[in-house]
PDB file of C-alpha atoms in Angstrom:
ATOM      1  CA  UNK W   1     223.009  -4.523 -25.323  1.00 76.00           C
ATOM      2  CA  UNK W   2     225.994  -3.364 -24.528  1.00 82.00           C
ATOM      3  CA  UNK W   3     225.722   0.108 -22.293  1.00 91.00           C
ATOM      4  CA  UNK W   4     229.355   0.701 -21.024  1.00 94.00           C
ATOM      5  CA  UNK W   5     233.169   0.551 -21.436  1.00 96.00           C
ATOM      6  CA  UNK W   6     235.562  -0.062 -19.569  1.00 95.00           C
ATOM      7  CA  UNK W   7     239.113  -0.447 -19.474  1.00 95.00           C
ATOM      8  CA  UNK W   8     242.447  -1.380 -16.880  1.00 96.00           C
ATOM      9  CA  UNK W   9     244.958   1.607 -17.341  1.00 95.00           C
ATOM     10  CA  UNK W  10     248.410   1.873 -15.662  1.00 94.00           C
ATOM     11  CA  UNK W  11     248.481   5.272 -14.986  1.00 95.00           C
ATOM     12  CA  UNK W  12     251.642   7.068 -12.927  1.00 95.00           C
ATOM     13  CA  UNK W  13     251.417   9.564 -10.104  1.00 92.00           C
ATOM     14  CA  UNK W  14     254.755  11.843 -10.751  1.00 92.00           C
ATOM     15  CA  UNK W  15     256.051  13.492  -7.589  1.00 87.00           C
ATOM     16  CA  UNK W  16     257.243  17.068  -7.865  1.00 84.00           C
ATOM     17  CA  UNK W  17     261.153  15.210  -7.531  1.00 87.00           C
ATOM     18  CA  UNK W  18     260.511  13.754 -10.580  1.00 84.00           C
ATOM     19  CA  UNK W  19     259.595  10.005  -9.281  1.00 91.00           C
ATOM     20  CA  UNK W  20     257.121   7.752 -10.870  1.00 93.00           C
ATOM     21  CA  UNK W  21     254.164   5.896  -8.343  1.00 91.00           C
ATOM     22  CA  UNK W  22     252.465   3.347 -10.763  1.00 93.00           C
ATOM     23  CA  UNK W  23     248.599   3.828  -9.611  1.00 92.00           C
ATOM     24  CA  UNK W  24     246.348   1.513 -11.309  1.00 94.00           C
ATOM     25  CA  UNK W  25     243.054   3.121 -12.961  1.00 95.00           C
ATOM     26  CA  UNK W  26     239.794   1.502 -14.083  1.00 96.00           C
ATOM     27  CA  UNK W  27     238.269   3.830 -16.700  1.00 96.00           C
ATOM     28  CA  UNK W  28     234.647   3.543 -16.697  1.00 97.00           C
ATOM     29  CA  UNK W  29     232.300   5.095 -19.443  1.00 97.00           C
ATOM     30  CA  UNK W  30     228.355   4.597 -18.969  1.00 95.00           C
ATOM     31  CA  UNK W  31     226.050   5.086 -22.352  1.00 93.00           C
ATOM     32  CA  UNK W  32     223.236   6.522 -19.219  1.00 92.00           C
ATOM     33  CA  UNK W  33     225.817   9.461 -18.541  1.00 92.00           C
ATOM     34  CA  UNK W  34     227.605  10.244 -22.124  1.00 92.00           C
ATOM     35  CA  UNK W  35     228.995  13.193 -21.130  1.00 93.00           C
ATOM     36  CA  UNK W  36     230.983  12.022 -18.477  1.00 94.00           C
ATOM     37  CA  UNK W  37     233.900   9.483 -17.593  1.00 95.00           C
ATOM     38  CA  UNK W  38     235.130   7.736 -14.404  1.00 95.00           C
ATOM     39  CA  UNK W  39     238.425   7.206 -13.249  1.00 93.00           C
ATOM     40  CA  UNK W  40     238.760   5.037 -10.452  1.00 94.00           C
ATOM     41  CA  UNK W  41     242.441   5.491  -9.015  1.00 90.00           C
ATOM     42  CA  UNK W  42     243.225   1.859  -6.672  1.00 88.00           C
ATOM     43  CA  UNK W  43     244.756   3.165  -3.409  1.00 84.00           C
ATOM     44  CA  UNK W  44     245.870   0.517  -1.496  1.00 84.00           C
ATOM     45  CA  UNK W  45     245.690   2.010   1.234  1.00 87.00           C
ATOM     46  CA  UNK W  46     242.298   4.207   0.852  1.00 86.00           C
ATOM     47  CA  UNK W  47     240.788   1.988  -1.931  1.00 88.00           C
ATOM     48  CA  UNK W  48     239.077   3.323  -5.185  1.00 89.00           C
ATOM     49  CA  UNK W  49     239.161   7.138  -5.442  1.00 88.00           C
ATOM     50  CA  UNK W  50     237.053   8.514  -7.819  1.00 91.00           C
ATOM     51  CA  UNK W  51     237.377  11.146 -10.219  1.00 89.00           C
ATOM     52  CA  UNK W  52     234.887  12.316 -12.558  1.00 91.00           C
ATOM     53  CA  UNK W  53     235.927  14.091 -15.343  1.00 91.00           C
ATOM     54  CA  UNK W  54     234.155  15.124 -19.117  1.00 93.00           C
ATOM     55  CA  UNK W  55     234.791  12.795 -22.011  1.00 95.00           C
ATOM     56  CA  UNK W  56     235.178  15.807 -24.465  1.00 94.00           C
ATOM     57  CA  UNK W  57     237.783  17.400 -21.880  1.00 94.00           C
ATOM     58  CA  UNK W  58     239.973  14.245 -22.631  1.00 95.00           C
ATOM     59  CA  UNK W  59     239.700  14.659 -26.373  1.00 95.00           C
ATOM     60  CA  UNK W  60     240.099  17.723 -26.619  1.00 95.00           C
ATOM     61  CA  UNK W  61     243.499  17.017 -24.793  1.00 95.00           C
ATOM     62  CA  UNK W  62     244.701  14.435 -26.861  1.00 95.00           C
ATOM     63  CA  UNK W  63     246.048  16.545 -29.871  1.00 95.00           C
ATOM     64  CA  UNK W  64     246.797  20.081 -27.793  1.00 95.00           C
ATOM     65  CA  UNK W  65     246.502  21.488 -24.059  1.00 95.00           C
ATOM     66  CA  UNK W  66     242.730  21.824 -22.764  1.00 94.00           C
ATOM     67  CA  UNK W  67     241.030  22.761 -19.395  1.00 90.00           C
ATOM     68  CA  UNK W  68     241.168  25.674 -17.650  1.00 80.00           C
ATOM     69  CA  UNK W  69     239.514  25.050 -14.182  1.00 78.00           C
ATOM     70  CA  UNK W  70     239.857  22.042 -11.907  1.00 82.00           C
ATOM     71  CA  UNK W  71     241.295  19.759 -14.594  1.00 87.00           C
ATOM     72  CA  UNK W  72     243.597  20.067 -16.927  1.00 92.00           C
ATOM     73  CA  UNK W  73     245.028  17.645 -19.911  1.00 95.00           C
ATOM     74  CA  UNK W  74     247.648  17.994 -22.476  1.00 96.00           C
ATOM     75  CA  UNK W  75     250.027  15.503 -24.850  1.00 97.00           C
ATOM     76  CA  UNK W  76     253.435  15.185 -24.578  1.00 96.00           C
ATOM     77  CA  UNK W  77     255.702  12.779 -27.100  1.00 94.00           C
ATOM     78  CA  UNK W  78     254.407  10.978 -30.403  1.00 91.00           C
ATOM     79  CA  UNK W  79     253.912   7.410 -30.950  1.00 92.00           C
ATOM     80  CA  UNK W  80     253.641   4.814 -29.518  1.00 92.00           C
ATOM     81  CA  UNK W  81     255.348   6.655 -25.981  1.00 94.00           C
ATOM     82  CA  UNK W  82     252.895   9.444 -26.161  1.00 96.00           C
ATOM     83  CA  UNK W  83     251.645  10.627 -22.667  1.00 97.00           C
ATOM     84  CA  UNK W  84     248.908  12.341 -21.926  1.00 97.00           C
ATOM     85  CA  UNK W  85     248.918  14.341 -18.390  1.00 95.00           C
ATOM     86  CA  UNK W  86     246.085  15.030 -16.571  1.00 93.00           C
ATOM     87  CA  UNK W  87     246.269  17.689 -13.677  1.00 91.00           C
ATOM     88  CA  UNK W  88     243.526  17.295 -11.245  1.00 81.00           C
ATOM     89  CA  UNK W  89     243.188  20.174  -8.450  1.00 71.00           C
ATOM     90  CA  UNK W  90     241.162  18.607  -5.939  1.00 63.00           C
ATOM     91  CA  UNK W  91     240.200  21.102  -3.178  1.00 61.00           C
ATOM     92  CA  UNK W  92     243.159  19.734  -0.782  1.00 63.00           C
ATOM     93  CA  UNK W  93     246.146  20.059  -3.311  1.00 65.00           C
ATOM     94  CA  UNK W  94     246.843  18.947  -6.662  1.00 75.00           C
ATOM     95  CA  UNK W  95     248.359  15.709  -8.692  1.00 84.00           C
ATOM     96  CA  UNK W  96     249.779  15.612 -11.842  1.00 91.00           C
ATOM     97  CA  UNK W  97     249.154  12.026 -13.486  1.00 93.00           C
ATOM     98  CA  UNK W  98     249.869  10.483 -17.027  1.00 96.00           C
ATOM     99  CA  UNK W  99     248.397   7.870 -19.019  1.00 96.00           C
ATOM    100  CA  UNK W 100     249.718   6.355 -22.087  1.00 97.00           C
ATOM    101  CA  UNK W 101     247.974   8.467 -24.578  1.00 96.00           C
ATOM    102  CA  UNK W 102     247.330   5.660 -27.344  1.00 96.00           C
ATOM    103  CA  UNK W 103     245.891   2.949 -24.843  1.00 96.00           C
ATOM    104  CA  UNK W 104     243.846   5.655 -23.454  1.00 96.00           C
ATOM    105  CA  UNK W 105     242.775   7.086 -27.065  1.00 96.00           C
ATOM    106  CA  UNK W 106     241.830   3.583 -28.151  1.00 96.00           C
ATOM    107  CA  UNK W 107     239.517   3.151 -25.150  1.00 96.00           C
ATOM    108  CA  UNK W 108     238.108   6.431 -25.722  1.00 96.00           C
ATOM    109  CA  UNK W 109     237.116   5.715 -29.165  1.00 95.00           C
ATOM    110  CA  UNK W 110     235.409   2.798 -28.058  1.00 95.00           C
ATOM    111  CA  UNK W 111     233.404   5.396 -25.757  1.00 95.00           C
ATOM    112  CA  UNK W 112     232.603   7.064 -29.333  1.00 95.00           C
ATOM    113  CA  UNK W 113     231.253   4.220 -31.075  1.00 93.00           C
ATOM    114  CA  UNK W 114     228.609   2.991 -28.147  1.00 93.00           C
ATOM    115  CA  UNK W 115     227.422   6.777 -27.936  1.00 93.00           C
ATOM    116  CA  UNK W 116     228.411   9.680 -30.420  1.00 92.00           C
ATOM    117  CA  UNK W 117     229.524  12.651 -29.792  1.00 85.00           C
ATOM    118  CA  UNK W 118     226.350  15.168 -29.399  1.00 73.00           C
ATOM    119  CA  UNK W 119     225.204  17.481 -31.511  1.00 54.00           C
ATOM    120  CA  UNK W 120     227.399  20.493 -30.393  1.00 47.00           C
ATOM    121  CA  UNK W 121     230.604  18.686 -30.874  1.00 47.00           C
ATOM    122  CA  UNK W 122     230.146  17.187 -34.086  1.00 47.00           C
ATOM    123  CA  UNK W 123     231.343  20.300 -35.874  1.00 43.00           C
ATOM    124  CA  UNK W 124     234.701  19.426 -33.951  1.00 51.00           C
ATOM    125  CA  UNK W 125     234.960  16.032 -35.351  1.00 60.00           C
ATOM    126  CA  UNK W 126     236.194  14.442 -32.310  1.00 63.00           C
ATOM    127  CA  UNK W 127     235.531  10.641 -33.943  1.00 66.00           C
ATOM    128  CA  UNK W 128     237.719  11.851 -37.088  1.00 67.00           C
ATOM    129  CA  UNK W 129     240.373  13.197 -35.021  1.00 66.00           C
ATOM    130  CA  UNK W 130     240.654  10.057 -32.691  1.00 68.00           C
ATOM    131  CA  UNK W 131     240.488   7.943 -35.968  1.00 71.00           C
ATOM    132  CA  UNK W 132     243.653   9.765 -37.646  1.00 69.00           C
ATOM    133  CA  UNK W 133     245.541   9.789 -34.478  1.00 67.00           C
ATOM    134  CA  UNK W 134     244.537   6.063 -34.043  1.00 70.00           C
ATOM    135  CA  UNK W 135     245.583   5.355 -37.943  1.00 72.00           C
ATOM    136  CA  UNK W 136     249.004   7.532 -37.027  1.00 69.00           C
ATOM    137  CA  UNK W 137     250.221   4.668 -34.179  1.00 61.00           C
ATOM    138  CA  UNK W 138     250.167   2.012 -36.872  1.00 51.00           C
TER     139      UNK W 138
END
């Protein structure tokens, strides 16, 4: 039985000059936690550094701006070069990071179909809306 997904991402680190850092991320989803996603960001100098963050904060930022505490996630673009940033505030500063939104919507549709959204989101639709913006990159 399959219990988790997981997924390479090349994610980018921008610097507040405007550069790029390329900073590899393994996205990890386990059925035993459903509420919750990993990111594991590959330092090479520090190693793996982990971020935790909730699977219905990530959806909710794929079609508009959503977070309001330590993390927050919004879309930028359309297509297939859609972005989707994702400001962490760790306690000892901040870093602003994007993903390519469809690669990352993909795999987090996958997280759908192994465990569906609970009860309290399913008046939000989150599988429909991942499904139309899925259909929309084809």
């Amino acid at each position: 039985m399959i219990t988790c997904v997981d997924h390479m991402l090349g994610m980018e680190l921008l610097s507040p000059l405007g550069g790029r850092v390329p900073v590899p991320t393994h996205l990890l989803y386990r059925a035993q936690d459903p509420l919750l996603v990993e990111l594991l960001f590959h330092d090479p100098v520090y190693g793996p550094i982990p971020w935790v963050v909730s699977r219905e904060l990530l959806a909710r930022g794929m079609p508009a701006p959503s977070g309001e505490g330590d993390i927050r996630v919004w879309p930028t673009g359309t297509g297939p070069r859609a972005l989707l940033h994702i400001l962490p505030a760790p306690p000892d500063g901040s870093a602003h990071l994007v993903a390519p939104l469809p690669a990352l919507a993909h795999w987090l549709w996958r997280t759908y179909k192994l465990v569906p959204a609970p009860r309290k989101a399913d008046a939000l639709d989150l599988d429909g809306r991942l499904d139309r913006f899925l259909e929309g990159l084809t």
